[in-house]
């Protein structure tokens, strides 16, 4: 498979590309620091036209390889077709900030916080962690007020950034809302909702097993294997015209119909993106709305988002429910506040409190496994990550460092956009998790 072919197969394949780049010949560029790889420093896409060696396009370049990805994460709709998540025409909901002088003091205090990385031997400052993890945007809310906000790299307050697999948590939240309202039966068998899935491994799985990723599926994301399922999945999702000799599935949903079983449903957590696209199909069939339309109707409009969001789509216009969302930093802060306040924002209830209560209750820790060392003892449910420990932290997570981190014990919501060179969050967790805890401890002490 050529570099060119890989680069045009959808956002999923773009993430694959970044993995290959980080482990192959392009790995030498991954030594660039966050400051050195800043898109402004690199000069990507500057000029009319830009110099040829500074142009990032699709399909002539590997637009999601480092350091190009540091520009691309803010420009996904320039590479792939998208569908809008409309915020409507109303005024955005208010977002309260600390008074300017207090806000500036708080930034200095938080930037200076020190913590010890997991298995580290030298303290790191909070500000140092932002650069270590190639942060593009950071927002912290405490007791409903913004206490910290910074932008780096390709992002500014008017920009939108790829959310990667945080999209899964959006899809899972919509599903959990439908469950709480009685529109979706979590114990229903998938085939009873989507008859077309008969013959697929998903057919006899329950909706809850899909929501918790405890399905038994034969689906490999071994990027070094040219015959791995990820390549078939990516080719199916490719929104560009298929080659004349192409005989594979067309689009996410047609691909899902051919997934075969491996293991038993309900036995263990296996993080596989195809579950999210299956759930996207389920909630679309039940609600009669595309994921983008449902997200607009149930979240973006009523929560008073200040910007439209958008999602990448396949060649048939189906939104990528497993990783296609791009949104503004503050709007994901609003989503985090909704989760912290159990469905309430700006004095309005958008969905039953039981939605968040069910997510916070978590999945079965015995099924979670040890693939995420810093999260061992946690769980996964409704496509949200439940962290171990007494603080009942839960989060949306996406590769390259994306997170919406909700700590009820600290009344804190933290949102980070990032463009870490490799799409492996276990490489970031040893720095991120103690950094987040340091901020939470600091904010708790201010009560």
CSV table of C-alpha atoms in Angstrom, one decimal:
chain,number,residue,atom,x,y,z
A,1,UNK,CA,0.0,0.0,0.0
A,2,UNK,CA,1.5,3.3,-1.0
A,3,UNK,CA,1.8,6.4,1.1
A,4,UNK,CA,-0.6,8.1,-1.3
A,5,UNK,CA,-3.3,5.4,-0.9
A,6,UNK,CA,-3.0,5.6,2.9
A,7,UNK,CA,-3.3,9.3,3.0
A,8,UNK,CA,-6.7,9.4,1.3
A,9,UNK,CA,-8.6,6.7,3.1
A,10,UNK,CA,-10.3,8.8,5.7
A,11,UNK,CA,-9.5,10.3,9.1
A,12,UNK,CA,-9.2,6.7,10.6
A,13,UNK,CA,-6.4,6.0,8.1
A,14,UNK,CA,-4.9,9.4,8.8
A,15,UNK,CA,-4.4,8.4,12.4
A,16,UNK,CA,-2.9,5.1,11.1
A,17,UNK,CA,-0.5,7.2,9.0
A,18,UNK,CA,0.7,9.0,12.0
A,19,UNK,CA,1.5,5.7,13.7
A,20,UNK,CA,3.4,4.5,10.8
A,21,UNK,CA,5.3,7.7,10.5
A,22,UNK,CA,6.2,7.7,14.2
A,23,UNK,CA,7.7,4.2,13.9
A,24,UNK,CA,9.3,4.4,10.5
A,25,UNK,CA,11.6,6.6,8.4
A,26,UNK,CA,9.8,9.8,9.5
A,27,UNK,CA,10.5,9.1,13.1
A,28,UNK,CA,13.5,11.4,13.0
A,29,UNK,CA,11.2,14.5,12.8
A,30,UNK,CA,9.4,13.4,16.0
A,31,UNK,CA,12.4,14.7,17.9
A,32,UNK,CA,11.2,18.2,17.2
A,33,UNK,CA,10.0,19.8,20.4
A,34,UNK,CA,6.6,21.4,20.7
A,35,UNK,CA,8.1,24.9,20.2
A,36,UNK,CA,10.2,23.7,17.2
A,37,UNK,CA,7.3,22.0,15.6
A,38,UNK,CA,4.8,24.8,16.1
A,39,UNK,CA,3.0,25.3,12.8
A,40,UNK,CA,3.9,29.0,12.9
A,41,UNK,CA,7.5,28.2,13.3
A,42,UNK,CA,7.4,25.5,10.6
A,43,UNK,CA,5.6,28.0,8.2
A,44,UNK,CA,3.0,25.5,6.9
A,45,UNK,CA,0.6,27.0,4.4
A,46,UNK,CA,1.8,30.6,4.7
A,47,UNK,CA,1.8,32.7,1.6
A,48,UNK,CA,-0.3,33.1,-1.6
A,49,UNK,CA,0.7,30.5,-2.6
A,50,UNK,CA,2.9,29.0,0.1
A,51,UNK,CA,6.3,27.6,-0.9
A,52,UNK,CA,6.0,24.1,-2.4
A,53,UNK,CA,7.8,22.5,0.6
A,54,UNK,CA,5.3,24.2,3.0
A,55,UNK,CA,2.1,23.1,1.3
A,56,UNK,CA,-0.1,20.5,3.1
A,57,UNK,CA,-2.8,19.0,0.9
A,58,UNK,CA,-4.6,15.8,0.2
A,59,UNK,CA,-3.8,13.6,-1.5
A,60,UNK,CA,-0.3,14.7,-2.5
A,61,UNK,CA,1.1,14.7,1.0
A,62,UNK,CA,1.0,12.6,4.2
A,63,UNK,CA,-1.0,15.3,6.0
A,64,UNK,CA,-1.3,13.5,9.3
A,65,UNK,CA,2.3,12.6,9.8
A,66,UNK,CA,4.3,14.6,12.3
A,67,UNK,CA,5.0,17.5,12.2
A,68,UNK,CA,2.4,18.3,9.6
A,69,UNK,CA,-0.3,16.9,11.8
A,70,UNK,CA,0.2,19.9,14.1
A,71,UNK,CA,-1.3,22.1,11.4
A,72,UNK,CA,-3.8,19.5,10.1
A,73,UNK,CA,-5.6,18.9,13.4
A,74,UNK,CA,-7.1,22.4,13.0
A,75,UNK,CA,-8.0,22.0,9.3
A,76,UNK,CA,-9.7,18.6,8.9
A,77,UNK,CA,-12.5,19.9,6.7
A,78,UNK,CA,-9.9,21.1,4.2
A,79,UNK,CA,-8.9,17.4,3.6
A,80,UNK,CA,-12.1,15.5,4.0
A,81,UNK,CA,-15.9,16.1,3.4
A,82,UNK,CA,-17.8,17.0,6.6
A,83,UNK,CA,-21.2,17.6,7.9
A,84,UNK,CA,-22.1,20.4,10.3
A,85,UNK,CA,-23.3,20.1,13.9
A,86,UNK,CA,-25.3,23.3,14.0
A,87,UNK,CA,-25.4,25.5,17.1
A,88,UNK,CA,-28.5,27.2,15.7
A,89,UNK,CA,-29.1,31.0,15.7
A,90,UNK,CA,-29.5,31.8,19.4
A,91,UNK,CA,-26.9,33.5,21.6
A,92,UNK,CA,-24.3,31.3,23.2
A,93,UNK,CA,-24.7,30.4,26.8
A,94,UNK,CA,-22.7,32.6,29.2
A,95,UNK,CA,-19.2,31.4,30.2
A,96,UNK,CA,-18.1,33.1,33.4
A,97,UNK,CA,-14.4,34.0,33.8
A,98,UNK,CA,-12.5,35.1,36.9
A,99,UNK,CA,-11.9,38.9,37.0
A,100,UNK,CA,-8.9,39.8,34.7
A,101,UNK,CA,-6.3,40.4,37.4
A,102,UNK,CA,-7.4,37.3,39.3
A,103,UNK,CA,-7.4,35.3,36.1
A,104,UNK,CA,-3.8,36.4,35.3
A,105,UNK,CA,-2.7,35.5,38.8
A,106,UNK,CA,-4.4,32.1,38.6
A,107,UNK,CA,-2.6,31.3,35.3
A,108,UNK,CA,0.7,32.1,36.9
A,109,UNK,CA,-0.1,30.0,40.0
A,110,UNK,CA,-1.2,27.0,37.9
A,111,UNK,CA,1.7,27.3,35.5
A,112,UNK,CA,4.1,27.0,38.4
A,113,UNK,CA,2.5,24.0,40.0
A,114,UNK,CA,4.9,21.1,40.3
A,115,UNK,CA,4.3,17.3,40.2
A,116,UNK,CA,6.2,14.1,39.8
A,117,UNK,CA,5.4,12.2,36.5
A,118,UNK,CA,4.5,8.5,37.0
A,119,UNK,CA,7.8,6.5,37.4
A,120,UNK,CA,9.7,9.8,37.0
A,121,UNK,CA,12.6,11.0,39.1
A,122,UNK,CA,12.4,14.8,38.5
A,123,UNK,CA,9.6,17.2,39.2
A,124,UNK,CA,7.8,18.9,36.3
A,125,UNK,CA,5.9,22.1,36.2
A,126,UNK,CA,2.4,22.4,34.8
A,127,UNK,CA,3.5,24.7,32.1
A,128,UNK,CA,6.3,22.3,31.3
A,129,UNK,CA,3.8,19.5,30.8
A,130,UNK,CA,1.8,21.6,28.3
A,131,UNK,CA,4.9,21.6,26.0
A,132,UNK,CA,5.9,18.1,26.8
A,133,UNK,CA,2.5,16.9,25.6
A,134,UNK,CA,2.4,19.2,22.5
A,135,UNK,CA,-0.7,21.0,23.8
A,136,UNK,CA,-2.7,23.1,21.3
A,137,UNK,CA,-5.4,24.3,23.7
A,138,UNK,CA,-6.1,24.1,27.4
A,139,UNK,CA,-9.2,25.1,29.3
A,140,UNK,CA,-9.9,24.6,33.0
A,141,UNK,CA,-13.2,25.4,34.7
A,142,UNK,CA,-13.7,25.4,38.4
A,143,UNK,CA,-17.1,25.7,40.0
A,144,UNK,CA,-18.5,26.7,36.6
A,145,UNK,CA,-16.0,29.5,36.0
A,146,UNK,CA,-13.0,29.6,33.6
A,147,UNK,CA,-9.9,29.8,35.7
A,148,UNK,CA,-7.3,29.0,32.9
A,149,UNK,CA,-7.3,29.2,29.1
A,150,UNK,CA,-4.4,29.0,26.7
A,151,UNK,CA,-3.9,28.4,23.0
A,152,UNK,CA,-0.8,27.1,21.2
A,153,UNK,CA,0.2,25.9,17.7
A,154,UNK,CA,-2.5,25.9,15.1
A,155,UNK,CA,-5.3,26.8,17.5
A,156,UNK,CA,-6.8,30.1,18.7
A,157,UNK,CA,-10.1,30.9,20.4
A,158,UNK,CA,-12.0,31.0,17.1
A,159,UNK,CA,-10.5,27.8,15.8
A,160,UNK,CA,-11.7,24.2,15.8
A,161,UNK,CA,-9.6,21.2,16.5
A,162,UNK,CA,-9.9,17.5,15.7
A,163,UNK,CA,-11.3,15.6,18.8
A,164,UNK,CA,-10.3,12.2,17.5
A,165,UNK,CA,-11.9,9.4,19.7
A,166,UNK,CA,-13.5,11.9,22.0
A,167,UNK,CA,-16.1,11.6,19.3
A,168,UNK,CA,-16.9,8.2,20.7
A,169,UNK,CA,-17.9,9.7,24.0
A,170,UNK,CA,-20.3,12.1,22.2
A,171,UNK,CA,-21.8,9.1,20.4
A,172,UNK,CA,-22.0,7.2,23.7
A,173,UNK,CA,-23.6,10.2,25.5
A,174,UNK,CA,-26.3,10.5,22.9
A,175,UNK,CA,-27.0,6.8,23.2
A,176,UNK,CA,-27.2,7.0,27.0
A,177,UNK,CA,-29.7,9.9,26.7
A,178,UNK,CA,-31.9,7.8,24.5
A,179,UNK,CA,-31.6,4.9,26.9
A,180,UNK,CA,-32.6,7.1,29.9
A,181,UNK,CA,-35.6,8.5,27.9
A,182,UNK,CA,-36.8,5.0,27.0
A,183,UNK,CA,-36.2,5.4,23.2
A,184,UNK,CA,-33.4,2.8,23.2
A,185,UNK,CA,-33.4,-0.5,25.0
A,186,UNK,CA,-29.8,-1.2,26.1
A,187,UNK,CA,-30.7,-4.9,26.5
A,188,UNK,CA,-32.0,-5.2,22.9
A,189,UNK,CA,-30.1,-7.4,20.5
A,190,UNK,CA,-28.5,-5.3,17.7
A,191,UNK,CA,-30.1,-7.3,14.9
A,192,UNK,CA,-33.6,-6.4,16.2
A,193,UNK,CA,-32.8,-2.8,15.6
A,194,UNK,CA,-30.6,-3.1,12.5
A,195,UNK,CA,-31.8,-6.2,10.6
A,196,UNK,CA,-29.2,-5.5,7.9
A,197,UNK,CA,-26.5,-6.6,10.4
A,198,UNK,CA,-27.7,-10.2,10.4
A,199,UNK,CA,-24.7,-12.4,9.6
A,200,UNK,CA,-22.2,-10.0,11.2
A,201,UNK,CA,-20.6,-10.5,14.6
A,202,UNK,CA,-22.7,-7.6,15.9
A,203,UNK,CA,-26.0,-9.4,15.1
A,204,UNK,CA,-26.4,-11.1,18.5
A,205,UNK,CA,-24.6,-8.5,20.6
A,206,UNK,CA,-26.7,-6.3,22.9
A,207,UNK,CA,-26.7,-2.6,22.6
A,208,UNK,CA,-25.1,-2.3,26.1
A,209,UNK,CA,-22.2,-4.6,24.9
A,210,UNK,CA,-21.7,-2.3,22.0
A,211,UNK,CA,-21.8,0.8,24.2
A,212,UNK,CA,-19.2,-0.7,26.6
A,213,UNK,CA,-17.0,-2.3,23.9
A,214,UNK,CA,-17.3,-5.8,25.3
A,215,UNK,CA,-18.3,-7.3,22.0
A,216,UNK,CA,-16.4,-10.3,20.6
A,217,UNK,CA,-15.2,-9.1,17.2
A,218,UNK,CA,-12.5,-10.1,14.7
A,219,UNK,CA,-11.0,-6.8,14.0
A,220,UNK,CA,-7.3,-6.1,13.9
A,221,UNK,CA,-5.7,-2.7,14.0
A,222,UNK,CA,-2.2,-4.1,13.5
A,223,UNK,CA,-0.9,-1.3,11.3
A,224,UNK,CA,2.2,-3.3,10.3
A,225,UNK,CA,0.1,-6.0,8.7
A,226,UNK,CA,-1.1,-5.0,5.2
A,227,UNK,CA,-3.9,-7.5,5.5
A,228,UNK,CA,-5.2,-6.2,8.8
A,229,UNK,CA,-8.9,-5.3,9.1
A,230,UNK,CA,-8.1,-1.6,9.6
A,231,UNK,CA,-7.1,-1.3,5.9
A,232,UNK,CA,-10.3,-2.8,4.7
A,233,UNK,CA,-12.2,-0.5,7.1
A,234,UNK,CA,-10.3,2.5,6.0
A,235,UNK,CA,-10.8,1.7,2.3
A,236,UNK,CA,-14.5,1.4,2.9
A,237,UNK,CA,-14.7,4.7,4.7
A,238,UNK,CA,-12.7,6.5,2.0
A,239,UNK,CA,-14.9,9.4,0.9
A,240,UNK,CA,-13.2,9.8,-2.4
A,241,UNK,CA,-14.2,7.9,-5.5
A,242,UNK,CA,-13.3,4.2,-5.3
A,243,UNK,CA,-10.9,2.7,-7.9
A,244,UNK,CA,-12.6,0.9,-10.8
A,245,UNK,CA,-11.3,-2.4,-9.6
A,246,UNK,CA,-12.5,-1.9,-6.0
A,247,UNK,CA,-14.8,-4.7,-4.8
A,248,UNK,CA,-14.8,-4.1,-1.0
A,249,UNK,CA,-17.5,-2.6,1.2
A,250,UNK,CA,-18.7,1.0,0.6
A,251,UNK,CA,-19.0,3.1,3.7
A,252,UNK,CA,-18.9,2.4,7.5
A,253,UNK,CA,-22.3,0.6,7.6
A,254,UNK,CA,-21.6,-1.8,4.8
A,255,UNK,CA,-18.3,-2.7,6.4
A,256,UNK,CA,-20.0,-3.4,9.7
A,257,UNK,CA,-22.1,-6.0,8.0
A,258,UNK,CA,-19.1,-8.2,7.3
A,259,UNK,CA,-17.4,-8.1,10.7
A,260,UNK,CA,-16.9,-11.6,12.0
A,261,UNK,CA,-17.0,-13.0,15.6
A,262,UNK,CA,-13.9,-13.6,17.7
A,263,UNK,CA,-14.4,-14.6,21.4
A,264,UNK,CA,-17.7,-14.1,23.2
A,265,UNK,CA,-19.7,-11.0,23.7
A,266,UNK,CA,-19.6,-9.6,27.2
A,267,UNK,CA,-16.4,-11.3,28.4
A,268,UNK,CA,-13.9,-8.4,28.1
A,269,UNK,CA,-13.3,-4.8,27.1
A,270,UNK,CA,-11.7,-4.5,23.7
A,271,UNK,CA,-11.2,-1.0,22.4
A,272,UNK,CA,-12.3,-1.2,18.8
A,273,UNK,CA,-13.5,1.8,16.8
A,274,UNK,CA,-16.1,-0.2,14.9
A,275,UNK,CA,-18.2,-0.4,18.0
A,276,UNK,CA,-18.7,3.4,17.9
A,277,UNK,CA,-19.8,3.3,14.3
A,278,UNK,CA,-22.2,0.5,15.1
A,279,UNK,CA,-23.6,2.6,17.9
A,280,UNK,CA,-23.9,5.6,15.6
A,281,UNK,CA,-26.0,3.5,13.2
A,282,UNK,CA,-28.1,2.3,16.1
A,283,UNK,CA,-28.9,5.7,17.5
A,284,UNK,CA,-29.6,7.0,14.0
A,285,UNK,CA,-32.0,4.2,13.3
A,286,UNK,CA,-33.8,4.7,16.6
A,287,UNK,CA,-34.0,8.5,16.5
A,288,UNK,CA,-34.4,8.9,12.7
A,289,UNK,CA,-31.6,11.4,12.7
A,290,UNK,CA,-28.0,11.4,11.7
A,291,UNK,CA,-25.5,11.6,14.6
A,292,UNK,CA,-24.7,15.2,13.5
A,293,UNK,CA,-28.4,16.2,13.6
A,294,UNK,CA,-29.0,14.5,16.9
A,295,UNK,CA,-25.9,16.1,18.4
A,296,UNK,CA,-27.1,19.5,17.3
A,297,UNK,CA,-30.7,19.0,18.5
A,298,UNK,CA,-29.8,17.5,21.9
A,299,UNK,CA,-26.5,19.2,22.8
A,300,UNK,CA,-25.1,22.0,20.6
A,301,UNK,CA,-28.2,24.1,20.3
A,302,UNK,CA,-29.7,23.7,23.8
A,303,UNK,CA,-26.3,24.0,25.6
A,304,UNK,CA,-25.7,27.3,23.8
A,305,UNK,CA,-22.5,26.4,21.9
A,306,UNK,CA,-20.7,29.4,20.5
A,307,UNK,CA,-19.5,27.7,17.3
A,308,UNK,CA,-20.8,25.1,15.0
A,309,UNK,CA,-18.9,21.8,15.1
A,310,UNK,CA,-18.5,19.4,12.3
A,311,UNK,CA,-17.9,15.7,11.6
A,312,UNK,CA,-16.1,13.9,8.8
A,313,UNK,CA,-18.3,11.7,6.7
A,314,UNK,CA,-17.7,8.7,4.5
A,315,UNK,CA,-18.5,8.6,0.8
A,316,UNK,CA,-22.2,8.0,1.5
A,317,UNK,CA,-22.5,11.0,3.9
A,318,UNK,CA,-22.5,8.9,7.1
A,319,UNK,CA,-20.7,10.7,10.0
A,320,UNK,CA,-17.7,9.1,11.5
A,321,UNK,CA,-19.1,8.3,14.9
A,322,UNK,CA,-15.8,6.9,16.1
A,323,UNK,CA,-13.5,9.8,15.5
A,324,UNK,CA,-14.7,12.5,13.1
A,325,UNK,CA,-15.6,15.5,15.4
A,326,UNK,CA,-13.9,18.8,15.2
A,327,UNK,CA,-15.0,21.5,17.7
A,328,UNK,CA,-14.0,24.6,19.6
A,329,UNK,CA,-12.3,24.4,23.0
A,330,UNK,CA,-14.9,26.3,24.9
A,331,UNK,CA,-17.8,24.3,23.5
A,332,UNK,CA,-16.1,21.1,24.7
A,333,UNK,CA,-15.8,22.9,28.0
A,334,UNK,CA,-19.6,23.4,27.9
A,335,UNK,CA,-20.0,19.7,27.2
A,336,UNK,CA,-17.8,18.9,30.2
A,337,UNK,CA,-19.9,21.2,32.4
A,338,UNK,CA,-23.0,19.3,31.3
A,339,UNK,CA,-21.4,16.1,32.5
A,340,UNK,CA,-20.2,17.6,35.8
A,341,UNK,CA,-23.6,19.1,36.5
A,342,UNK,CA,-25.5,15.9,35.4
A,343,UNK,CA,-27.3,17.4,32.5
A,344,UNK,CA,-27.7,21.0,33.5
A,345,UNK,CA,-26.0,24.1,32.0
A,346,UNK,CA,-26.8,27.8,32.4
A,347,UNK,CA,-29.7,26.8,34.6
A,348,UNK,CA,-31.3,24.5,31.9
A,349,UNK,CA,-31.7,20.8,32.1
A,350,UNK,CA,-30.9,19.1,28.8
A,351,UNK,CA,-31.2,15.5,29.8
A,352,UNK,CA,-32.0,13.4,32.9
A,353,UNK,CA,-29.4,13.3,35.7
A,354,UNK,CA,-29.5,9.5,35.5
A,355,UNK,CA,-27.5,9.7,32.2
A,356,UNK,CA,-24.4,11.0,33.9
A,357,UNK,CA,-25.0,8.9,37.0
A,358,UNK,CA,-25.1,5.8,34.9
A,359,UNK,CA,-21.8,6.7,33.2
A,360,UNK,CA,-20.1,7.6,36.5
A,361,UNK,CA,-21.1,4.2,37.9
A,362,UNK,CA,-18.8,2.7,35.3
A,363,UNK,CA,-18.4,-0.6,33.7
A,364,UNK,CA,-17.0,-3.8,35.1
A,365,UNK,CA,-13.4,-3.2,36.2
A,366,UNK,CA,-12.7,-7.0,36.0
A,367,UNK,CA,-13.3,-6.8,32.2
A,368,UNK,CA,-11.1,-3.7,31.7
A,369,UNK,CA,-7.7,-5.4,31.5
A,370,UNK,CA,-4.2,-3.8,31.7
A,371,UNK,CA,-3.7,-2.4,28.2
A,372,UNK,CA,-3.8,1.1,29.7
A,373,UNK,CA,-1.4,0.9,32.6
A,374,UNK,CA,-2.2,4.3,34.2
A,375,UNK,CA,-5.9,3.5,34.2
A,376,UNK,CA,-5.7,-0.1,35.5
A,377,UNK,CA,-8.5,-0.6,37.9
A,378,UNK,CA,-10.8,1.7,36.0
A,379,UNK,CA,-13.5,0.8,33.5
A,380,UNK,CA,-15.2,1.8,30.3
A,381,UNK,CA,-18.9,2.4,29.8
A,382,UNK,CA,-21.1,4.3,27.3
A,383,UNK,CA,-17.8,5.1,25.5
A,384,UNK,CA,-16.5,7.1,28.5
A,385,UNK,CA,-13.4,6.2,30.4
A,386,UNK,CA,-13.8,5.8,34.2
A,387,UNK,CA,-10.6,6.4,36.1
A,388,UNK,CA,-9.6,4.4,39.1
A,389,UNK,CA,-9.5,6.1,42.5
A,390,UNK,CA,-11.9,7.7,45.0
A,391,UNK,CA,-12.4,10.9,43.1
A,392,UNK,CA,-14.7,9.3,40.5
A,393,UNK,CA,-12.9,11.0,37.6
A,394,UNK,CA,-14.3,10.2,34.2
A,395,UNK,CA,-13.2,11.4,30.8
A,396,UNK,CA,-13.5,11.5,27.0
A,397,UNK,CA,-10.1,10.6,25.4
A,398,UNK,CA,-8.7,10.8,21.9
A,399,UNK,CA,-5.3,10.0,20.4
A,400,UNK,CA,-2.6,12.6,20.2
A,401,UNK,CA,-3.7,13.9,23.7
A,402,UNK,CA,-7.3,15.0,23.4
A,403,UNK,CA,-9.3,14.9,26.6
A,404,UNK,CA,-12.4,16.2,28.4
A,405,UNK,CA,-11.5,15.4,32.0
A,406,UNK,CA,-14.2,15.7,34.7
A,407,UNK,CA,-13.3,15.6,38.4
A,408,UNK,CA,-16.5,15.9,40.5
A,409,UNK,CA,-14.5,16.0,43.7
A,410,UNK,CA,-12.7,19.1,42.6
A,411,UNK,CA,-15.7,20.6,40.8
A,412,UNK,CA,-13.3,20.8,37.8
A,413,UNK,CA,-13.6,20.3,34.1
A,414,UNK,CA,-10.4,20.3,32.0
A,415,UNK,CA,-10.3,20.2,28.2
A,416,UNK,CA,-7.1,19.7,26.3
A,417,UNK,CA,-6.5,19.6,22.5
A,418,UNK,CA,-3.1,18.4,21.5
A,419,UNK,CA,-1.0,17.1,18.6
A,420,UNK,CA,1.5,14.8,20.4
A,421,UNK,CA,3.7,13.1,17.7
A,422,UNK,CA,2.4,9.6,18.3
A,423,UNK,CA,-1.2,8.5,18.6
A,424,UNK,CA,-0.6,6.6,21.8
A,425,UNK,CA,-2.1,8.1,24.9
A,426,UNK,CA,-0.3,5.6,27.3
A,427,UNK,CA,2.8,7.6,26.3
A,428,UNK,CA,1.2,10.8,27.6
A,429,UNK,CA,-0.6,9.5,30.7
A,430,UNK,CA,2.5,9.3,32.9
A,431,UNK,CA,2.8,13.1,32.6
A,432,UNK,CA,-0.8,14.1,32.1
A,433,UNK,CA,-2.6,12.3,34.9
A,434,UNK,CA,-0.4,13.6,37.7
A,435,UNK,CA,-0.5,17.1,36.2
A,436,UNK,CA,-4.3,17.0,36.1
A,437,UNK,CA,-4.3,15.7,39.7
A,438,UNK,CA,-2.0,18.6,40.8
A,439,UNK,CA,-4.4,21.1,39.4
A,440,UNK,CA,-7.4,19.4,41.0
A,441,UNK,CA,-5.6,19.4,44.4
A,442,UNK,CA,-4.7,23.0,44.0
A,443,UNK,CA,-8.3,23.9,43.2
A,444,UNK,CA,-9.7,21.8,46.1
A,445,UNK,CA,-7.4,23.7,48.5
A,446,UNK,CA,-9.0,27.0,47.4
A,447,UNK,CA,-12.4,26.2,48.7
